[in-house]
Amino acid sequence: MFRLQGSKTLAVDLTGDGVKAKNGSMVAYDGRMTFKKLSGGGEGLRGMVTRRLTGEQMTVMEVSGQGTCYFADRASEINLVALHGDKLYVEASNLLATDAGLRTGTTFTGLRGGASGNGLFTTTVEGTGQAAIMSDGAAVLLRVTPQYPLMVDPGAYIAHQGNLQQHFQAGVNFRTLMGEGSGEAFQIRFEGDGLVYVQPSERNTVGGDV
Amino acid sequence: MPFREINSKMIEATVAPGQKLFSQRGAMLAYRGEVSFTPNIQGGQGGFASMIGRRVTGEATPLMTVEGSGTVMFGHGGHHIQVINLAGDTLYVEADRLLAFDGTLQQGTMFMGSQGGVMGMVRGQVTGQGLFTTTLKGHGAVAVMAHGGVIELPITPGRDVHVDPQAYVAHHGEVRNKLSTAVGWRDMVGRGSGEAFQLELSGNGAVYVQASEEKL
């Protein structure tokens, strides 16, 4: 029921069911809709504590009703992801909307998060259904297999799914310390079997400056 | 129609002798042929009174008149451009979103309060559009700018469309618009869904919505 209207607008047809979307991202709708604020990071008191501690507080609203609702955010490109019981890891700022049936949570990412400019925590989406993620420019989908690990610039990483292990790798050498670095001092290394979404643009990161 | 889309951010207009074209000043990118660009102090057509009207209402954008014979390319600020063809109906659009339009179209200024009364005025304030908006009427083409792509949503009787005021670009046809509020107690305590105000458009026509909530 998620469809793309152009590459930058997400249209969701609702027939009495609901969808979770980034707060304030609705641009238009027809039919009857109600908007209610939720908060990310899981449900209940535990979710609230998690949000406070992790700073990964994506404010989410639940949209329900009948008709078609259109979402867009700052003219970002939108990518649809179908989940079949697997887990999607995505930066909270890149998640636009998910099916109401999908569970969202927060996980610790370690050192990588600090370097990618997104904090130490990331959002997970789990279950069966569809999710829409945003990227600055059209994202490419790169496959990782056990034989072919993938290195990604922390600023260009937006999401990944599948059975992947991630390590943070640094290429700091003498030149970097002298201020003659190539601007590619840090990478995230993905190993295993899965998919990584990369955007053709880089957020401002610590790694990008050295 | 005089406008041809080259890509999503550039249009090409054909001018022939005797045909006039208005465009936002400085929006010309390139041209072929013998084309002259005259700054239009009046900010459009309609004589001196209309000029005063536009100045007073803040709907005056620096326009220029494009005349001659040849082709002209327009683009501005990397914004997406949507060409809207009018067949006798009226287009309502903010003056600063106008990139170029046919000289045959009748330009006017509309007071928001005249549609929707006090709520219309509140609407202008809430959406940051001010109390006045520009209207274009007749047969011809208009090029409108928007941040991100534009989608066109049809409005038919019995099928109202609600639009986020910040994402609203323009509308045409026999459309009534009013500001609808869904301000609940959640908004009062700062737990709103960010969708407290919406424009409710009903009637017969179409509304253009941009894929972003940023103003130009």
Short mmCIF file of N, CA and C in Angstrom, two decimals, chain A residues 7-104:
data_model
loop_
_atom_site.label_atom_id
_atom_site.label_comp_id
_atom_site.label_asym_id
_atom_site.label_seq_id
_atom_site.Cartn_x
_atom_site.Cartn_y
_atom_site.Cartn_z
N SER A 7 9.66 10.71 -7.23
CA SER A 7 10.65 10.04 -6.38
C SER A 7 10.71 10.66 -5.00
N LYS A 8 9.96 11.74 -4.78
CA LYS A 8 10.11 12.47 -3.52
C LYS A 8 8.85 12.52 -2.68
N THR A 9 7.78 11.95 -3.17
CA THR A 9 6.55 11.95 -2.39
C THR A 9 6.08 10.51 -2.22
N LEU A 10 5.71 10.19 -1.00
CA LEU A 10 5.21 8.85 -0.68
C LEU A 10 3.71 8.93 -0.54
N ALA A 11 2.98 8.09 -1.27
CA ALA A 11 1.53 8.04 -1.14
C ALA A 11 1.18 6.75 -0.43
N VAL A 12 0.35 6.84 0.57
CA VAL A 12 -0.07 5.66 1.32
C VAL A 12 -1.59 5.58 1.27
N ASP A 13 -2.09 4.46 0.76
CA ASP A 13 -3.54 4.26 0.74
C ASP A 13 -3.95 3.59 2.03
N LEU A 14 -4.86 4.21 2.73
CA LEU A 14 -5.29 3.67 4.01
C LEU A 14 -6.75 3.27 3.93
N THR A 15 -7.06 2.11 4.46
CA THR A 15 -8.46 1.68 4.54
C THR A 15 -8.74 1.31 5.98
N GLY A 16 -8.73 2.32 6.82
CA GLY A 16 -9.05 2.08 8.22
C GLY A 16 -7.86 1.65 9.06
N ASP A 17 -6.76 1.28 8.40
CA ASP A 17 -5.58 0.89 9.18
C ASP A 17 -4.67 2.09 9.40
N GLY A 18 -3.52 1.85 9.96
CA GLY A 18 -2.67 2.98 10.34
C GLY A 18 -1.28 2.87 9.76
N VAL A 19 -0.55 3.98 9.85
CA VAL A 19 0.83 4.01 9.41
C VAL A 19 1.58 4.95 10.35
N LYS A 20 2.84 4.62 10.63
CA LYS A 20 3.65 5.48 11.48
C LYS A 20 4.54 6.33 10.59
N ALA A 21 4.60 7.61 10.82
CA ALA A 21 5.40 8.49 9.97
C ALA A 21 6.11 9.53 10.81
N LYS A 22 7.15 10.10 10.26
CA LYS A 22 7.89 11.15 10.93
C LYS A 22 6.97 12.33 11.22
N ASN A 23 7.13 12.88 12.39
CA ASN A 23 6.26 13.98 12.81
C ASN A 23 6.28 15.14 11.80
N GLY A 24 5.10 15.58 11.39
CA GLY A 24 5.03 16.76 10.53
C GLY A 24 5.36 16.51 9.08
N SER A 25 5.46 15.25 8.65
CA SER A 25 5.87 14.99 7.27
C SER A 25 4.71 14.88 6.30
N MET A 26 3.47 14.99 6.80
CA MET A 26 2.34 14.92 5.89
C MET A 26 2.30 16.19 5.03
N VAL A 27 2.13 16.04 3.73
CA VAL A 27 1.97 17.23 2.90
C VAL A 27 0.54 17.40 2.40
N ALA A 28 -0.17 16.31 2.20
CA ALA A 28 -1.56 16.43 1.77
C ALA A 28 -2.28 15.12 2.02
N TYR A 29 -3.60 15.17 2.09
CA TYR A 29 -4.37 13.92 2.14
C TYR A 29 -5.76 14.15 1.60
N ASP A 30 -6.40 13.09 1.15
CA ASP A 30 -7.84 13.19 0.90
C ASP A 30 -8.51 12.09 1.70
N GLY A 31 -9.80 12.24 1.92
CA GLY A 31 -10.49 11.33 2.80
C GLY A 31 -10.46 11.85 4.22
N ARG A 32 -10.56 10.94 5.17
CA ARG A 32 -10.57 11.34 6.58
C ARG A 32 -9.36 10.76 7.28
N MET A 33 -8.61 11.62 7.96
CA MET A 33 -7.39 11.15 8.62
C MET A 33 -7.32 11.73 10.03
N THR A 34 -6.72 10.96 10.92
CA THR A 34 -6.41 11.53 12.23
C THR A 34 -4.92 11.35 12.47
N PHE A 35 -4.34 12.33 13.15
CA PHE A 35 -2.91 12.33 13.41
C PHE A 35 -2.70 12.31 14.91
N LYS A 36 -1.87 11.40 15.36
CA LYS A 36 -1.63 11.30 16.79
C LYS A 36 -0.15 11.10 17.01
N LYS A 37 0.38 11.83 17.94
CA LYS A 37 1.82 11.72 18.17
C LYS A 37 2.18 10.47 18.97
N LEU A 38 3.21 9.79 18.49
CA LEU A 38 3.77 8.68 19.25
C LEU A 38 5.22 9.05 19.52
N SER A 39 5.94 8.20 20.20
CA SER A 39 7.36 8.48 20.36
C SER A 39 8.12 7.23 20.02
N GLY A 40 9.29 7.39 19.39
CA GLY A 40 10.07 6.24 18.97
C GLY A 40 10.74 5.55 20.14
N GLY A 41 11.54 4.56 19.82
CA GLY A 41 12.34 3.91 20.86
C GLY A 41 11.62 2.81 21.61
N GLY A 42 10.48 2.38 21.10
CA GLY A 42 9.79 1.30 21.77
C GLY A 42 8.66 1.82 22.64
N GLU A 43 7.85 0.90 23.10
CA GLU A 43 6.65 1.31 23.82
C GLU A 43 6.87 1.33 25.33
N GLY A 44 5.96 1.97 25.99
CA GLY A 44 5.92 1.91 27.44
C GLY A 44 7.01 2.70 28.14
N LEU A 45 7.14 2.43 29.42
CA LEU A 45 8.07 3.18 30.26
C LEU A 45 9.52 2.90 29.83
N ARG A 46 9.77 1.65 29.46
CA ARG A 46 11.13 1.27 29.04
C ARG A 46 11.52 2.08 27.81
N GLY A 47 10.58 2.20 26.88
CA GLY A 47 10.84 2.97 25.66
C GLY A 47 11.15 4.41 25.99
N MET A 48 10.44 4.94 26.97
CA MET A 48 10.63 6.34 27.33
C MET A 48 12.02 6.57 27.90
N VAL A 49 12.42 5.66 28.78
CA VAL A 49 13.75 5.76 29.39
C VAL A 49 14.81 5.63 28.29
N THR A 50 14.59 4.68 27.39
CA THR A 50 15.54 4.47 26.29
C THR A 50 15.72 5.74 25.48
N ARG A 51 14.60 6.37 25.15
CA ARG A 51 14.67 7.58 24.34
C ARG A 51 15.45 8.67 25.03
N ARG A 52 15.16 8.82 26.32
CA ARG A 52 15.84 9.88 27.07
C ARG A 52 17.34 9.65 27.10
N LEU A 53 17.70 8.38 27.30
CA LEU A 53 19.11 8.05 27.46
C LEU A 53 19.87 8.09 26.14
N THR A 54 19.21 7.64 25.07
CA THR A 54 19.94 7.47 23.83
C THR A 54 19.92 8.69 22.93
N GLY A 55 18.98 9.57 23.15
CA GLY A 55 18.88 10.72 22.27
C GLY A 55 18.32 10.36 20.91
N GLU A 56 18.01 9.09 20.71
CA GLU A 56 17.48 8.65 19.41
C GLU A 56 15.97 8.85 19.46
N GLN A 57 15.56 10.11 19.71
CA GLN A 57 14.12 10.30 19.85
C GLN A 57 13.53 10.82 18.56
N MET A 58 13.22 9.88 17.72
CA MET A 58 12.53 10.24 16.50
C MET A 58 11.08 10.46 16.91
N THR A 59 10.57 11.64 16.63
CA THR A 59 9.18 11.84 16.97
C THR A 59 8.33 11.31 15.83
N VAL A 60 7.42 10.46 16.19
CA VAL A 60 6.62 9.74 15.21
C VAL A 60 5.16 10.07 15.45
N MET A 61 4.42 10.12 14.36
CA MET A 61 2.98 10.25 14.54
C MET A 61 2.31 9.04 13.93
N GLU A 62 1.18 8.69 14.47
CA GLU A 62 0.42 7.61 13.87
C GLU A 62 -0.72 8.22 13.07
N VAL A 63 -0.78 7.87 11.81
CA VAL A 63 -1.83 8.37 10.94
C VAL A 63 -2.79 7.23 10.68
N SER A 64 -4.07 7.47 10.92
CA SER A 64 -5.03 6.42 10.59
C SER A 64 -6.25 7.05 9.97
N GLY A 65 -6.98 6.27 9.20
CA GLY A 65 -8.19 6.78 8.56
C GLY A 65 -8.43 6.09 7.24
N GLN A 66 -9.20 6.75 6.41
CA GLN A 66 -9.55 6.21 5.12
C GLN A 66 -9.23 7.21 4.04
N GLY A 67 -8.54 6.78 3.00
CA GLY A 67 -8.19 7.68 1.93
C GLY A 67 -6.73 7.53 1.57
N THR A 68 -6.18 8.57 0.97
CA THR A 68 -4.78 8.54 0.58
C THR A 68 -4.05 9.67 1.29
N CYS A 69 -2.93 9.34 1.90
CA CYS A 69 -2.14 10.34 2.60
C CYS A 69 -0.79 10.47 1.91
N TYR A 70 -0.32 11.70 1.72
CA TYR A 70 0.94 11.93 1.03
C TYR A 70 1.98 12.45 2.02
N PHE A 71 3.17 11.86 1.98
CA PHE A 71 4.24 12.28 2.87
C PHE A 71 5.46 12.74 2.07
N ALA A 72 6.15 13.73 2.58
CA ALA A 72 7.41 14.15 1.98
C ALA A 72 8.17 14.94 3.03
N ASP A 73 9.48 14.98 2.91
CA ASP A 73 10.26 15.73 3.88
C ASP A 73 11.45 16.39 3.20
N ARG A 74 11.50 17.68 3.22
CA ARG A 74 12.60 18.49 2.68
C ARG A 74 13.11 17.99 1.32
N ALA A 75 12.21 17.58 0.47
CA ALA A 75 12.55 17.15 -0.89
C ALA A 75 13.60 16.04 -0.93
N SER A 76 13.59 15.18 0.09
CA SER A 76 14.51 14.04 0.07
C SER A 76 13.97 12.96 -0.85
N GLU A 77 14.89 12.20 -1.43
CA GLU A 77 14.48 11.06 -2.24
C GLU A 77 13.97 9.97 -1.30
N ILE A 78 12.97 9.22 -1.75
CA ILE A 78 12.38 8.20 -0.89
C ILE A 78 12.61 6.81 -1.49
N ASN A 79 12.99 5.87 -0.63
CA ASN A 79 13.20 4.50 -1.06
C ASN A 79 12.27 3.60 -0.26
N LEU A 80 11.63 2.67 -0.96
CA LEU A 80 10.75 1.73 -0.27
C LEU A 80 11.52 0.47 0.06
N VAL A 81 11.31 -0.03 1.26
CA VAL A 81 11.97 -1.26 1.71
C VAL A 81 10.90 -2.23 2.15
N ALA A 82 10.93 -3.44 1.60
CA ALA A 82 9.97 -4.46 2.03
C ALA A 82 10.65 -5.35 3.05
N LEU A 83 10.02 -5.56 4.17
CA LEU A 83 10.58 -6.40 5.22
C LEU A 83 9.76 -7.68 5.35
N HIS A 84 10.46 -8.81 5.37
CA HIS A 84 9.77 -10.09 5.55
C HIS A 84 10.34 -10.75 6.78
N GLY A 85 9.99 -10.21 7.90
CA GLY A 85 10.46 -10.80 9.15
C GLY A 85 11.89 -10.45 9.52
N ASP A 86 12.59 -9.73 8.67
CA ASP A 86 13.96 -9.37 9.02
C ASP A 86 14.03 -7.98 9.63
N LYS A 87 15.23 -7.55 9.91
CA LYS A 87 15.43 -6.32 10.68
C LYS A 87 16.11 -5.28 9.80
N LEU A 88 15.63 -4.06 9.86
CA LEU A 88 16.25 -2.96 9.13
C LEU A 88 16.88 -2.01 10.14
N TYR A 89 18.13 -1.69 9.95
CA TYR A 89 18.80 -0.71 10.79
C TYR A 89 18.84 0.59 10.02
N VAL A 90 18.34 1.66 10.57
CA VAL A 90 18.31 2.93 9.83
C VAL A 90 18.54 4.09 10.79
N GLU A 91 19.17 5.13 10.32
CA GLU A 91 19.34 6.32 11.15
C GLU A 91 17.97 6.96 11.33
N ALA A 92 17.67 7.39 12.54
CA ALA A 92 16.33 7.92 12.82
C ALA A 92 15.99 9.06 11.88
N SER A 93 16.97 9.87 11.52
CA SER A 93 16.67 11.02 10.68
C SER A 93 16.36 10.60 9.25
N ASN A 94 16.66 9.36 8.88
CA ASN A 94 16.40 8.91 7.52
C ASN A 94 15.13 8.07 7.40
N LEU A 95 14.45 7.84 8.51
CA LEU A 95 13.24 7.02 8.45
C LEU A 95 12.02 7.91 8.27
N LEU A 96 11.27 7.69 7.20
CA LEU A 96 10.10 8.53 6.94
C LEU A 96 8.81 7.89 7.44
N ALA A 97 8.57 6.65 7.07
CA ALA A 97 7.32 6.03 7.46
C ALA A 97 7.45 4.52 7.52
N THR A 98 6.66 3.88 8.37
CA THR A 98 6.62 2.42 8.42
C THR A 98 5.17 1.98 8.59
N ASP A 99 4.91 0.75 8.17
CA ASP A 99 3.61 0.14 8.45
C ASP A 99 3.38 0.12 9.95
N ALA A 100 2.13 0.26 10.36
CA ALA A 100 1.86 0.29 11.79
C ALA A 100 2.23 -1.04 12.44
N GLY A 101 2.23 -2.12 11.66
CA GLY A 101 2.52 -3.43 12.22
C GLY A 101 3.99 -3.68 12.51
N LEU A 102 4.87 -2.80 12.04
CA LEU A 102 6.30 -3.00 12.26
C LEU A 102 6.70 -2.46 13.62
N ARG A 103 7.63 -3.17 14.25
CA ARG A 103 8.11 -2.71 15.57
C ARG A 103 9.36 -1.87 15.37
N THR A 104 9.43 -0.79 16.10
CA THR A 104 10.64 0.03 16.04
C THR A 104 11.33 0.00 17.39
#
